[in-house]
């Protein structure tokens, strides 16, 4: 049997260490699917229900493992569906390879059915982007695509016309000189850690030693440097602020951290940014500049292994282009222990008060069920090695503030793209990559409904993910954004009847529980987590619970009030909820 291009592709991916492809077949990739079939003993194809989910799964797989995520889709609409998940990979800097189909070369340009020129469509999202036109291009261009994705931590895209997919890999219809013969076996590919320049570290140490009120802001680029982050913070007596994607870097109950920053962050983190005179940024180019110290207030040191991102948000006096772990290891001996720890002590007291306020909002007696109580039940029941995946929206607020990073726990969501719907496919991919770990998708009803068919994918592949749905029957984040902007809410709440996603779970052959009363919640969560297969808990929560910023500014309060004066349709319920929240905090 002759080796076709589809098989050559599959074989080369196996040689690169790829063992899984997430995707949905179609007549535009039948040749690729045949190649995957011929390598099925080494290359697993995970069939999904929607191509967007396949791209999210590839992205979640890459985020959790650090390896290349691979997804595949047919020509035209199938490939178009991949884009949202691929942009998630691009914006969060993780390596993903997208494989798509294209019409036969003889009909290109004739307005053929589903003729979408994907190499043009993918120009923005892909760092390496090519339509294969000659079988002899393989496996060389596969190597280039994989190397680009891994080295630049970005998306690569290869699209294959149907006739090329099934052509013999040795064919050369144009009799051109080939690019050379790539090696039959590949060395292990890795991106070596970027080492800091000594003069950059010396300048950074000089700035940090001069600081009296030093704060650290750490992102997911420091996820492998927990010990070094904590050691430097202890040496500087510096509070540690975390970005949302960087939540897993430092335990949430550690006395050095003040939690997150931004709309979903904590009041102590926001206040210390307003007071610090020196800021050490590690592994982040935090995009929300309004939460950073204003220009001129603080001297900035930034460590990042992507030089183009250094100094992007604030004038940076001491830029260090380097791997976070290596840079902090070498920086630590250059720093003297802080003699004045009053700045840290002040914010430790503030953080103690903030934690007490958050604990008060987890009150089990509140009815309707408070979303803070829901996530607290998840937090209590989950193991110390659990992985929580999350959607964007109000759901991210509750996870950011009430999911506790401790032990080996991890946390993944769509960071810079902040798209809805990745929570479920992320969980499927992470569970596939780590079958022995507890994986929980904490999602909203809006995000789950978008790709809920792929819960069936988890069942069919016997992946014991746990899905917990924060069901407020609305697009909650959009609702509150409308109010904060000074508008009465409009078109963000679903009409009755409310969805019961637990019936879908049971229909799929999985565990499903619907919770409407707070007293039933802890047991439902425990039973779901104890179930040996996929499980889902659909919990109705208070739809009028506001995801309040850590520190409410005057302009936000003013807009909130004006929206009510214009005739907010649910003003009584919202005001009652806000009042109950405040009472709970005062009682703590």
Phi, psi and omega in degrees: 000127182292147176277121180265169182301319179301321179288321178299319176301309183299316181297320181292323177297320177299319179296333175279359179094007178286131178237356185216137171233129177261131182182184181221119183292168175187168184294346178281351178226027181300324178293322176294318180298323177296321176297317178297321180298319181293341178249023189295340178288338183243343186232113183268131176257118180264109182282128181245177180258348180209136183298327177301320177297322179298317179293320176297320179297316178299321179292314178298320177300315181293320180297317187281330186255337187078002180264175179288128171265141183230134176226157183220144179209156180286178182291166174063238188298326179299314180292325178298322181297335180293337197300320183299315178294327179289323176294328175300316178295315182298311186288336178259008171059057174233149186278120178223138175248124177255132179242124183227167179256164180215153178298162179305146183299332183288342182250359180297135181090005182250018181059041182289161180303133179059027179281095175242121183281091191292331177296330175282317181299325186268009185301324183279324188277333189256132175284329172233129193210115187210139166265126181281127182239354182215126181306331183289353176291337178272149000269007186303316182287335174296316178301316180296319180296315181293315180300318180297314180299316183287317186284325181261357182049065184212190180265137167244151183221129173236129177241138190238116171301149184304317183291330178287324181303322186257003179287150174299135186296342180271353182291145174219085187296342185257355180055039179271161173288127182285170182282004185106165183262113176295158181296148179291326179241148185250138171290157176299127183263131176213153176265109184297141179301137181282122184273143182283150173282140184299321181292329177292318178295321180298317179294319179298316180297322179298315180295316183292322179295331181279345183287143176255332179229084186267135174237146175250139173237114185244144179237186186295342176294350178251016185298333181268008187234035183304311182299320181289321177300313181295322181294317179293320179297319178295319180295322182270355189053048185252129169295148180252120174258142183242140168287165181295311175297337179269013181304327184281355186292316185232139178304139183292336180265010180285138183294348181272347185259146173249014175083204189279174181227144178110197184301329181260008186269199183252157176296317178301321179296318180293320181291322182289333174294332178281348186243337187294152176252354178215135181234124175254110179262129183229118175069029179206147169240046187334117191280344187267083188299333183293344178266355178271161177304138179296156180307132177095344181281315188233143171281139189244131168245131180228129177246122179205142181274003173248099187304329183292342182268347183287130179081011184289323188264325182218148173306126188247116184285328182226085177280138178229107178272100186192163170297136185300315183296312180297316183296315182291324177301316182281336180283326187306311181294345181272357182253144177262145178302134181294133179274335180247113182252017186292326180296315178296314182300320179301314183279341170293320176295317178298321181289326175300317179294320179297317179297323177295320177297316180294321178298322181296327181286351177271026186297120181287348182272353182287136181219121007298164184299131176283134177301333178295325178290321178302308182291333177293325176293321175297314182299320182288323185277338185284153178282170182284352177249015186291148174250125177252125172253154192213152174268174173272156181120198179300332180304324180291327177298312183293321179293318182300324188261341188233356171267118188266118172285119176208156181058231181260018182297149178227168186209127181225138174206172176285111187281280186284327178286327179051048180272156173281157166090356181282346187305312180293307180296326174304312183298318179299314182294317181294320179294323176297319182286327183231077186297339182270357183262156174278125182236126185236128172260115178256105192227160174271165179295326179294311181292320180296318183299331183296322184229030187296337179302333182279001165297325177296330176299318178298320180294314183294330179263008176055047178260115190280049178292154175245124181249126177241120186255121174273093192262101175252009177055036182198172169264085194297318182296320179295321177304310184288330175294321177300315182294315181297328178284356175096014180254147166294146181300148180209127170059039179239353178252138177282149175285165174290153003277155175288148181290146171241091184286345179294329178293325175297317180299314180295323177297333177279354182090018181250177174285135177217133179224136175253130182238126177240340183247137183300328181293339181272350191290309185302318181293321179297318178295315181298317180295319179297316182290333179277344182294135185287345181242197178300143182214151182220133173241120179255111187246122175284121181244168180298115182287351183253018178278117184278133173279077188293142173301157179302322180226113183280122179272161183303316183297323179292316179296321180296314179295321178300314180294317181297324178297321178293321180294334178283351178110052177298123188294336181244035188299321184295314181294320181294313180297323179295320179295314179300318180296317179296321177301314183293321177297318179299318179296319183291332180281342185289000000 
